[in-house]
Coordinates of C-alpha atoms and ligand atoms in Angstrom, one line a residue:
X1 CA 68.5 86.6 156.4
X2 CA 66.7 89.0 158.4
X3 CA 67.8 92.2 155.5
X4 CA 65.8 90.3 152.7
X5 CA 62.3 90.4 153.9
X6 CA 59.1 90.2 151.8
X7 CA 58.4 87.7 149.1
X8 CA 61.1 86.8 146.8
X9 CA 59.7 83.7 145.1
X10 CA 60.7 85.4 141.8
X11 CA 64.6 86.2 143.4
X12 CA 67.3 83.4 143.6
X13 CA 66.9 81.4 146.5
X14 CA 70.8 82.3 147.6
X15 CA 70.0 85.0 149.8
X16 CA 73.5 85.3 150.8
X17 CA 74.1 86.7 147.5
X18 CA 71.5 89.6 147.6
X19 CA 72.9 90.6 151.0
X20 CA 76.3 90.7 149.8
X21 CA 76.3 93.1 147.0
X22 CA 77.2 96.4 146.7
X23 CA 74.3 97.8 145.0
X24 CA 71.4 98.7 146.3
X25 CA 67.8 96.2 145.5
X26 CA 64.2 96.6 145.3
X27 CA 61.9 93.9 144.4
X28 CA 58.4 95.1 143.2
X29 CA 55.4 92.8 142.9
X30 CA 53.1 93.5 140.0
X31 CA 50.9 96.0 142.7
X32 CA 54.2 98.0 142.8
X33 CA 54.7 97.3 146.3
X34 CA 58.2 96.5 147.4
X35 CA 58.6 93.0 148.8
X36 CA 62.5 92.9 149.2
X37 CA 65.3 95.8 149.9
X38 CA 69.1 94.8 150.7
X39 CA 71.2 96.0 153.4
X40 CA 73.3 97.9 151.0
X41 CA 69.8 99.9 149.9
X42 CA 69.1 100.3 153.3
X43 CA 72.7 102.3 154.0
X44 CA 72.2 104.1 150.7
X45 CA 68.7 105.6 151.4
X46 CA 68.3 105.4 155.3
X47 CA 65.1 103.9 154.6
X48 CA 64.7 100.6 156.6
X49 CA 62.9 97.0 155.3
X50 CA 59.9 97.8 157.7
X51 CA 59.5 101.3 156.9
X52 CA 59.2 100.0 152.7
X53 CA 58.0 96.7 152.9
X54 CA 54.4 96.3 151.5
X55 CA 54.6 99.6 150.2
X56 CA 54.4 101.5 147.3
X57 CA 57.5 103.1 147.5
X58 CA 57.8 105.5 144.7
X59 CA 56.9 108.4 147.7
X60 CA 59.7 107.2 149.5
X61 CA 62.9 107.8 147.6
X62 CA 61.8 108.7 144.2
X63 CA 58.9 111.6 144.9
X64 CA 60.9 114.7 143.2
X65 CA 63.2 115.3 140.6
X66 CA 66.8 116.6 141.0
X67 CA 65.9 120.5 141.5
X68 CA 62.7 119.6 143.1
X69 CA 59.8 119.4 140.8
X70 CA 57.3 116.6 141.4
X71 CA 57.8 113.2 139.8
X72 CA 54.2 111.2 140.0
X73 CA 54.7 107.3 140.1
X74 CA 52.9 106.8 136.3
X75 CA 56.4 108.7 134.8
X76 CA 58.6 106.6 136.9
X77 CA 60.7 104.2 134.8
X78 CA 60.2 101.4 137.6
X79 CA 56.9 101.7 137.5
X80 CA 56.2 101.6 133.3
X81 CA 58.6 98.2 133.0
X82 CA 55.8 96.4 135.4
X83 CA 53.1 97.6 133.3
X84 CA 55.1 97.0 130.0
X85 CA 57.8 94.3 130.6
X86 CA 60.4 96.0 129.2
X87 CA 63.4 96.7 131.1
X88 CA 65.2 100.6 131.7
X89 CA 68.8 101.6 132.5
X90 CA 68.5 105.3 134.1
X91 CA 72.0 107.3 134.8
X92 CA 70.4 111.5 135.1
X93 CA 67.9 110.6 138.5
X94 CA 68.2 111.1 142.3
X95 CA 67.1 108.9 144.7
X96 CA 65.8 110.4 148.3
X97 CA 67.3 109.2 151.7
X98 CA 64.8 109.1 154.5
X99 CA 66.7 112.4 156.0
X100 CA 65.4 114.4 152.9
X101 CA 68.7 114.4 151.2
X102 CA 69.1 112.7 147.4
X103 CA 72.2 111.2 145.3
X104 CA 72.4 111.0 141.6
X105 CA 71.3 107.2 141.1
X106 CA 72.0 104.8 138.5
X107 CA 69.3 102.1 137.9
X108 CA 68.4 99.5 136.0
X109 CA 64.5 98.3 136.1
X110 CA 64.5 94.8 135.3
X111 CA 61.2 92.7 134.6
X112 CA 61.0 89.4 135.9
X113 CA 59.5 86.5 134.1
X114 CA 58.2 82.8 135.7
X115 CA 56.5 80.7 132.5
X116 CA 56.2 83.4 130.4
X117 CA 53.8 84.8 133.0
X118 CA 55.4 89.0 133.9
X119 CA 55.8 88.5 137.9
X120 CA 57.6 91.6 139.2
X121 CA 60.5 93.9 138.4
X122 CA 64.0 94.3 140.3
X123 CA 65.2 97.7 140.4
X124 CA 69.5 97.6 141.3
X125 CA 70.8 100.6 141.7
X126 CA 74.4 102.8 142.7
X127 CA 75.0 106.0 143.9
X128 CA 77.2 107.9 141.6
X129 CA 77.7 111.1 143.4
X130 CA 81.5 110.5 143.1
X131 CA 81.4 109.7 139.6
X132 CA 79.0 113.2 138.7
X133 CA 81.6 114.6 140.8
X134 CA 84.6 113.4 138.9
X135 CA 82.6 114.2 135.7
X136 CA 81.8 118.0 137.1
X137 CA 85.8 118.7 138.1
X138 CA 86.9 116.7 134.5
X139 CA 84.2 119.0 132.4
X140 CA 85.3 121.9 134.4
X141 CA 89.1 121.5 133.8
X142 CA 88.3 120.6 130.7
X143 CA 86.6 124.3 130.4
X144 CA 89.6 126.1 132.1
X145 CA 92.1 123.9 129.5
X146 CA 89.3 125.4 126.8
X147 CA 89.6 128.9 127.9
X148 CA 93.3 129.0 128.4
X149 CA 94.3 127.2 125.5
X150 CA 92.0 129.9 123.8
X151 CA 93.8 132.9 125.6
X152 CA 97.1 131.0 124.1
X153 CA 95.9 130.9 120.8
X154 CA 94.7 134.9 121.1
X155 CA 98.2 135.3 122.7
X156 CA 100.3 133.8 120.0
X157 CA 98.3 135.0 117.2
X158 CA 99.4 138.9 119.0
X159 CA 102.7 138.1 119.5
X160 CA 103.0 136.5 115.9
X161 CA 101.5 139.8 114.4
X162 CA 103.9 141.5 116.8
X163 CA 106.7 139.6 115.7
X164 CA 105.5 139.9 112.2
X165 CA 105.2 143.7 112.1
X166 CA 108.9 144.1 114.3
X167 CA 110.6 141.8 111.9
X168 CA 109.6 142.3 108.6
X169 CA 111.1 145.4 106.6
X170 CA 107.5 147.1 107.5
X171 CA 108.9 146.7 111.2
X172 CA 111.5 150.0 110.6
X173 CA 109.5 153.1 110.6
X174 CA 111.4 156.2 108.7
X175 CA 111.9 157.5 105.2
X176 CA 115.0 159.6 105.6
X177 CA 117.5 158.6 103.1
X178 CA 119.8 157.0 105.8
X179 CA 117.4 154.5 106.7
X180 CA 116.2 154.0 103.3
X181 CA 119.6 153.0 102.5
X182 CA 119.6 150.7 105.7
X183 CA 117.1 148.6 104.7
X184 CA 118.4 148.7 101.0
X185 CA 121.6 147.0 102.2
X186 CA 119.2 144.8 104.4
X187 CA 117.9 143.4 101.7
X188 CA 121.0 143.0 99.8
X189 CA 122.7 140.7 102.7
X190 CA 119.2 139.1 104.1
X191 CA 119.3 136.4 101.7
X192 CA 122.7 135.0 102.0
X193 CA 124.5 133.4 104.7
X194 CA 127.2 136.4 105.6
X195 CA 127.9 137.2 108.6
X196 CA 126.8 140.8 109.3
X197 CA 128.5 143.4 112.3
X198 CA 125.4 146.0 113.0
X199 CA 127.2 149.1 114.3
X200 CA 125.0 152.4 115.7
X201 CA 124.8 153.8 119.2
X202 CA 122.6 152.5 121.9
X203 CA 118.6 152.5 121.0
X204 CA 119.4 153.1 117.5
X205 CA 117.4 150.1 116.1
X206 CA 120.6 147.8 115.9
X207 CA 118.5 144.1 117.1
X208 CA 115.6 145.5 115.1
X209 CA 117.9 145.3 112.0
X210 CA 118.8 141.7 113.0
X211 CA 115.6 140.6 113.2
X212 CA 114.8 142.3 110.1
X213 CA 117.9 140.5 108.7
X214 CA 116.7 136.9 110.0
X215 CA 112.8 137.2 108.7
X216 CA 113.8 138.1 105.3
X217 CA 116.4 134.8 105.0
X218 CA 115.8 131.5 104.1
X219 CA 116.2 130.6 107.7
X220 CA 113.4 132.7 109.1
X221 CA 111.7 129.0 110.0
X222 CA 114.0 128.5 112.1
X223 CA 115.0 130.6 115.6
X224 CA 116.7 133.6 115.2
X225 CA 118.2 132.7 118.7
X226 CA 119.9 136.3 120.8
X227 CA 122.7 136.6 123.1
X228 CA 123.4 139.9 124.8
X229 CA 127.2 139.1 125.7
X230 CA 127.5 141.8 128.3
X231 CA 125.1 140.3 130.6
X232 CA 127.7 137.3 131.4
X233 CA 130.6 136.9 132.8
X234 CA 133.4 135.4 131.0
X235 CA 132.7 132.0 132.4
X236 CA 129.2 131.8 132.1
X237 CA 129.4 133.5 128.7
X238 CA 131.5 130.4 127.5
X239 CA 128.7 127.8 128.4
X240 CA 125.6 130.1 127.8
X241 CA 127.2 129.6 124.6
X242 CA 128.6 126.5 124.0
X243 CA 126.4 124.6 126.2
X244 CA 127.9 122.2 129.0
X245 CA 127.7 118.7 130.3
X246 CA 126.8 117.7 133.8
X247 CA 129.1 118.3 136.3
X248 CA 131.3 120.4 134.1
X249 CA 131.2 123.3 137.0
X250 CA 129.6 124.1 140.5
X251 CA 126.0 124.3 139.5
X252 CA 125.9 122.0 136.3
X253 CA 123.3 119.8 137.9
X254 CA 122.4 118.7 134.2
X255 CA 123.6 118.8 130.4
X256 CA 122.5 121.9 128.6
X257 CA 122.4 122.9 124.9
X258 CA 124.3 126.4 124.4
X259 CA 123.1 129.4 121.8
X260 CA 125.0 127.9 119.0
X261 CA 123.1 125.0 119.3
X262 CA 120.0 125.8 119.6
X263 CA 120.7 128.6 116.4
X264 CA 121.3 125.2 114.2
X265 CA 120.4 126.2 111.0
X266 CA 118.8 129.6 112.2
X267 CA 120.8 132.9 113.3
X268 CA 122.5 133.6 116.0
X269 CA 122.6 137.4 117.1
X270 CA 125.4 138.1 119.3
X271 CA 124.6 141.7 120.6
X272 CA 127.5 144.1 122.5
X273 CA 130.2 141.1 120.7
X274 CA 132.7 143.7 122.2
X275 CA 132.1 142.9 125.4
X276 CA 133.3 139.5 124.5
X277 CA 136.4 138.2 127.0
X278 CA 139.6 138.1 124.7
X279 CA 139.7 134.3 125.4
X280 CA 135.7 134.4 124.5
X281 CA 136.8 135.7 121.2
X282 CA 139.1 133.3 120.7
X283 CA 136.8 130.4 120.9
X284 CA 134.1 132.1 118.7
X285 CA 136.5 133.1 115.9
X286 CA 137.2 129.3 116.0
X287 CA 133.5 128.1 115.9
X288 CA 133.2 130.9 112.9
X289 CA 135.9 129.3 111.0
X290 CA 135.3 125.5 111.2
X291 CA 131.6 125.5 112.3
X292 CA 132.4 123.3 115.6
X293 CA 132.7 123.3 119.0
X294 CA 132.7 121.8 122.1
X295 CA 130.0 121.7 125.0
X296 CA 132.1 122.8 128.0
X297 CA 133.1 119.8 129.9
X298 CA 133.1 117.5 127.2
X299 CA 135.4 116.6 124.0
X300 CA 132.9 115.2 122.0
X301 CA 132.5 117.9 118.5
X302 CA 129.7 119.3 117.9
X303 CA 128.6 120.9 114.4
X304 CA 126.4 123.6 113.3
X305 CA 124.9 125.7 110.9
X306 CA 124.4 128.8 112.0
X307 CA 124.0 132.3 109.6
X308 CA 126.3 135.0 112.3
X309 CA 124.5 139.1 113.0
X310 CA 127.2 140.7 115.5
X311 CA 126.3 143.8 116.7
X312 CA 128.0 147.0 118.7
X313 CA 127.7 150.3 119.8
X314 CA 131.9 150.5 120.2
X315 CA 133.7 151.6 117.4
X316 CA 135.2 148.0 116.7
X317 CA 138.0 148.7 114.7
X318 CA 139.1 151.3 117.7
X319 CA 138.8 148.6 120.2
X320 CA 140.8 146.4 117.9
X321 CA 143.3 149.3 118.5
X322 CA 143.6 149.5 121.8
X323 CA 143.7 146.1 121.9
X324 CA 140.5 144.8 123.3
X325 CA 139.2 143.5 120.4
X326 CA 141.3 140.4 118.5
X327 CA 141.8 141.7 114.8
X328 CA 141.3 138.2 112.9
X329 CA 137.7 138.5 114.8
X330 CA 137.1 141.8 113.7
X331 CA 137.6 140.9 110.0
X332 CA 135.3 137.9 110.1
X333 CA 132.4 139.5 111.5
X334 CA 132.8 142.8 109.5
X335 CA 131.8 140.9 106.6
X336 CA 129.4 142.7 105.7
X337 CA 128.8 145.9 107.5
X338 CA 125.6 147.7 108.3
X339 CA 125.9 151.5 110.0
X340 CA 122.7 152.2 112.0
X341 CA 122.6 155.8 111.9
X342 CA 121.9 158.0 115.5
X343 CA 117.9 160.1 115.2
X344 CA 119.7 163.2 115.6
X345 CA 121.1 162.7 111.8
X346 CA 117.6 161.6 110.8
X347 CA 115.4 164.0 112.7
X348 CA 112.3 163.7 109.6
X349 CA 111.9 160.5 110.6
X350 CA 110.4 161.4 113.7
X351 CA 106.8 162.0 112.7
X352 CA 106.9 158.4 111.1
X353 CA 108.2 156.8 113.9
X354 CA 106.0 158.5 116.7
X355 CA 102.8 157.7 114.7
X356 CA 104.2 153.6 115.1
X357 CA 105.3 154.1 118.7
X358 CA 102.0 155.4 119.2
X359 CA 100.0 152.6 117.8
X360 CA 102.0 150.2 120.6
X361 CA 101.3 152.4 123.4
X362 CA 98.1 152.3 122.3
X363 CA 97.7 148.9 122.7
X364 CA 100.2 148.6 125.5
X365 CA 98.1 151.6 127.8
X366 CA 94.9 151.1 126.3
X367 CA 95.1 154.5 125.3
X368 CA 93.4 156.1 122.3
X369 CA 96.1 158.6 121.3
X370 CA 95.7 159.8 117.5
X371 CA 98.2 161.5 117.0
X372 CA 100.7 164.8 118.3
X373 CA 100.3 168.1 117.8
X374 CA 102.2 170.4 115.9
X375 CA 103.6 171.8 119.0
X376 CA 104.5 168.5 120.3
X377 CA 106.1 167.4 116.8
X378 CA 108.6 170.7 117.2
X379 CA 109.2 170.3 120.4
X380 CA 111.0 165.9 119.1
X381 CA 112.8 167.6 116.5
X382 CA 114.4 170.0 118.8
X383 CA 116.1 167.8 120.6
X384 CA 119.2 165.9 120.3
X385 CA 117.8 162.4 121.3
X386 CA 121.5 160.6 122.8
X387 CA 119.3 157.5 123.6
X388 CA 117.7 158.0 119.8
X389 CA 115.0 155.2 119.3
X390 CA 114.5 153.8 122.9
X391 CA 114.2 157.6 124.4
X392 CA 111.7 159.0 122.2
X393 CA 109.9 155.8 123.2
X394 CA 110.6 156.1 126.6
X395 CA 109.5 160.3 126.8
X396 CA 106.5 159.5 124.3
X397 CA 105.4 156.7 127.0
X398 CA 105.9 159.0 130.1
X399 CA 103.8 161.8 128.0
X400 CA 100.6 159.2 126.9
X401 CA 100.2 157.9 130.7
X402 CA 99.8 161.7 131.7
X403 CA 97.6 162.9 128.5
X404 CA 93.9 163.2 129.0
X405 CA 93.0 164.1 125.4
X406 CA 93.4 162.0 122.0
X407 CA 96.0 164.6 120.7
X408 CA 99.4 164.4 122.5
X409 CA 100.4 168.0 123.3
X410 CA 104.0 166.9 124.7
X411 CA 103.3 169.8 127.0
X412 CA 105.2 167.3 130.1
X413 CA 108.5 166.9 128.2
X414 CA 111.4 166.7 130.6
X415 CA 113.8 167.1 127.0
X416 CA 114.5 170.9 126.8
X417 CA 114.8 171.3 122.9
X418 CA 118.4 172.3 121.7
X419 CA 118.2 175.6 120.0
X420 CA 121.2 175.6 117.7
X421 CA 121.0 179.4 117.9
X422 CA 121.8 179.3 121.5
X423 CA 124.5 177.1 120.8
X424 CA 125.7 179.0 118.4
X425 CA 125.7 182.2 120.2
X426 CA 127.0 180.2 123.6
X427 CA 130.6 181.6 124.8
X428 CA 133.1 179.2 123.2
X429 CA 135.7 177.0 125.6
X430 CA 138.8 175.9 125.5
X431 CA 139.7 172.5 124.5
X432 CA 141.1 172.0 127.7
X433 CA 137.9 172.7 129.3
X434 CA 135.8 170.8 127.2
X435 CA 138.1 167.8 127.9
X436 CA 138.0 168.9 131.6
X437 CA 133.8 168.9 131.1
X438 CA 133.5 165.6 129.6
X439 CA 136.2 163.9 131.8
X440 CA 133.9 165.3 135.1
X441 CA 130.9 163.7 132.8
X442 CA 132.1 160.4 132.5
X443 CA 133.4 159.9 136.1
X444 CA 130.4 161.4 137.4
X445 CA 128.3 158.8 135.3
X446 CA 130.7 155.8 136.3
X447 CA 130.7 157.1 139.7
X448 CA 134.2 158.0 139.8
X449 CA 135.1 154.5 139.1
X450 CA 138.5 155.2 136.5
X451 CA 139.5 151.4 135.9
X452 CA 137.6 148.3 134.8
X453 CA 134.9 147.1 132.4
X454 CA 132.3 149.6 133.9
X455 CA 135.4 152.1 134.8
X456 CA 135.2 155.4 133.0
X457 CA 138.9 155.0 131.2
X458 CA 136.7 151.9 129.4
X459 CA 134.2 154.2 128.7
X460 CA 136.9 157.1 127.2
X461 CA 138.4 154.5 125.3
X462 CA 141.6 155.0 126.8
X463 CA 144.0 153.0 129.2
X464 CA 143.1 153.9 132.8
X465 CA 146.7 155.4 133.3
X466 CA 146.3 158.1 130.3
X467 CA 143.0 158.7 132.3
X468 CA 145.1 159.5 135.5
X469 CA 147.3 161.5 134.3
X470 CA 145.1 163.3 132.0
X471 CA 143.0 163.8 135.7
X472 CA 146.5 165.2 136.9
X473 CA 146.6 167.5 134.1
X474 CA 143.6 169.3 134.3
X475 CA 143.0 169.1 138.4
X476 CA 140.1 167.0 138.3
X477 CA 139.4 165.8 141.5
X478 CA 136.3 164.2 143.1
X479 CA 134.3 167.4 145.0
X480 CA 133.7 165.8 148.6
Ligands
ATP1 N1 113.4 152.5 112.7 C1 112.7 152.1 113.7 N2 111.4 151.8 113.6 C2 110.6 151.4 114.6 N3 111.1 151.1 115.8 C3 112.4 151.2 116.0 C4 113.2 151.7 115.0 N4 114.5 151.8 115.5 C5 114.4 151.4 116.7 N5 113.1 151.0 117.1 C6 112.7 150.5 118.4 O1 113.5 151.1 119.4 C7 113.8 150.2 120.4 C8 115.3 150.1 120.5 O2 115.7 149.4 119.4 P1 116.8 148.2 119.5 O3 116.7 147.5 120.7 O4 116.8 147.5 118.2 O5 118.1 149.2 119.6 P2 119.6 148.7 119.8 O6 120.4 149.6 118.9 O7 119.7 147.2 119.6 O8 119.8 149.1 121.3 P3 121.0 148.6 122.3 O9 122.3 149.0 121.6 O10 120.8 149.5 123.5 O11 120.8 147.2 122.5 C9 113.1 148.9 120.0 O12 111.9 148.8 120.7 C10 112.9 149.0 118.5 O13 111.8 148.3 118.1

């Protein structure tokens, strides 16, 4: 074998076997010089048999430490077993190739004996630079799983206070006497598993009531799970609800668990319920009476416990009227009513409710608003507010993002405050004008659309061909 070179009386005489390995050999005599190197050492270092053999080889591959510093021969491991017998297992070293380039070395530093006489020491050693490698991407995923689980726990622990301070009683800012009462009946109902129908118009606080409704129950553990059943159509609707098996329709490339069943034993909040399709109605008045249902595309039963919060910004009872709305439905969800009333009938709550919309914006702008100014205080209470809660959020929102100072002066409200003076002192109209008015209104807003769910006859509460006529009537016709 022409690899192993030097004397190896102290080796196994099988040759063969030191050439075959994968790891990398030295023998030292007790000088320190090598007198053997494998083939596999040869191809990890670059160094070559002749260029070690006879040699002190320390200054070869083992002069310098990792990040450079010196490393003199009487520290080296290698070196202290022949002077001590005692053999070394090293895993934090480099070794240096002849081209001046190192790899992080493992190495044992065996002695070797012949009569109880110390004769030498074998050094076998790997290169690990794949395994410091695995072990540099595993500690640094392992910091990037660190740091993002902690910005998930920072996250939750927000969203939980968030939750907290929306849901809980706390979450309602006002003390008029109308919302005192509100969360008086809230905590009447909470506790019990009646269904509740939330009326109030739009923005007036109506899912922030359910959710009030939901922490303050027994089931508050469990999800408080929402459906908004104007963003589905009727057939959607049916299986966003009910859930459906595989294959039931185009698209239902797998079984999926509906609202109700992922409510068990929590609340389900079915906002704008009016919108619900006639036959929707149907199929919820019978989950509502027997607790059951099916997934859609399947006959197997499935049963629930779920506590009912139906809410609307229709008059129900009106739509029951005109026939929209199935009576037997109305009765079962208006169990146990709860009016939310409009901000223009509660206009001293407006202070209260800034100051908490303020402390959000804060947070959400990164603003450091303290609080609004007299002016600015006035200037809310003058107005009407038709989108009540939501638009004094939205105008106190647009009016942070543009103040400067920590006091908000309102000085960029688009709202022109309603002086009821001027009102009062306005020239009066007829009624036939201020139907013609609100007619122009409505189609102008529904784009002249008079029929349909978005149609402005929908919107008037009246069937589309009173609408017409009424149009006749008063000569309202779309200005080119
Ligand atoms: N009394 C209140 N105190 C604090 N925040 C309120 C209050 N009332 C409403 N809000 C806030 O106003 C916003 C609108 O309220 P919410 O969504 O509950 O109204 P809604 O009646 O359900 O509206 P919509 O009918 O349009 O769905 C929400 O951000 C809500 O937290």
């Amino acid at each position: 074998m022409t690899h192993v070179a030097g004397y190896t009386g102290f080796l196994p005489e099988n040759k063969l076997l030191l050439n075959a390995v994968k790891e990398g050999i030295y023998g030292f005599d007790l000088d320190g010089n090598a007198v053997f190197i494998n083939p596999a050492a040869e191809q990890m270092t670059g160094w070559q048999t002749q260029d070690l053999l006879g040699k002190n080889i320390h200054d070869c591959h083992h002069h310098s430490h990792a990040d450079g510093s010196p490393y003199h021969q009487h520290d080296c491991p290698i070196y202290s077993t022949l002077k001590d017998g005692i053999a070394r297992e090293i895993d934090h070293e480099v070794f240096w190739r002849k081209d001046g380039s190192s790899f992080p070395v493992h190495y044992t530093s065996t002695p070797v004996y012949k009569s109880g006489q110390l004769i030498g020491v074998v050094a076998i050693f790997r290169d690990i630079s794949m395994q410091k490698h695995t072990e540099q991407s595993l500690r640094e995923a392992l910091a990037q799983v660190q740091a993002l689980s902690e910005q998930l726990t920072s996250e939750n622990h927000y969203l939980q206070a968030e939750l907290a301070d929306k849901s809980g009683s706390v979450g309602i800012a006002g003390s008029s006497l109308a919302i005192g009462q509100m969360i008086q009946q809230i905590k009447l109902v909470a506790n019990t598993n009646s269904t509740v129908l939330i009326c109030g118009e739009n923005g007036t606080g109506k899912e922030l009531v359910a959710r009030n409704l939901h922490q303050l129950s027994d089931r508050k553990s469990k999800p408080l799970v929402s459906v908004n059943c104007a963003a589905f159509s009727s057939t959607l609707l049916e299986s966003e609800l009910f859930g459906h098996e595989k294959g039931a329709f185009t698209g239902a490339t797998s079984r999926r668990k509906g609202r109700f069943e992922l409510a068990h034993q929590g609340t389900l909040f079915l906002d704008e319920v009016a919108e619900l399709s006639l036959e929707a109605q149907s199929k919820l008045l019978r989950v509502i009476q027997e607790q059951e249902f099916e997934r859609v595309g399947s006959s197997e039963t499935i049963q629930v416990d779920i506590r009912l919060i139906a809410a609307s910004h229709y008059d129900l009872l009106k739509r029951v009227e005109q026939g929209l709305f199935r009576m037997d439905l109305y009765y079962r969800l208006n169990v146990f009513p709860i009016h939310v009333p409009p901000l223009r009938d509660r206009l001293e709550d407006i202070p209260e409710l800034a100051t908490h919309i303020l402390s959000h914006l804060n947070h959400k702008l990164g603003k450091k608003i303290e609080a609004i100014s007299k002016q600015g205080l006035k200037k809310l209470a003058g107005y009407q507010w038709p989108g009540n809660v939501r638009e004094l959020q939205n105008v106190l929102e647009r009016e942070a993002i543009l103040s400067q100072g920590n006091i908000l002066q309102c000085q960029h409200l688009a709202i022109t405050a309603s002086d009821p003076q001027k009102v009062d002192k306005a020239s009066p109209i007829t009624l036939a004008e201020a139907e013609t008015q609100h007619i122009r209104q409505t189609l102008n807003h529904c784009n002249w659309r008079i029929s349909g769910p978005n149609g402005a006859a929908t919107l008037l509460a009246l069937p589309a061909s009173t609408l017409r006529s009424k149009m006749k009537k008063l000569g309202i016709i779309k200005s080119p």
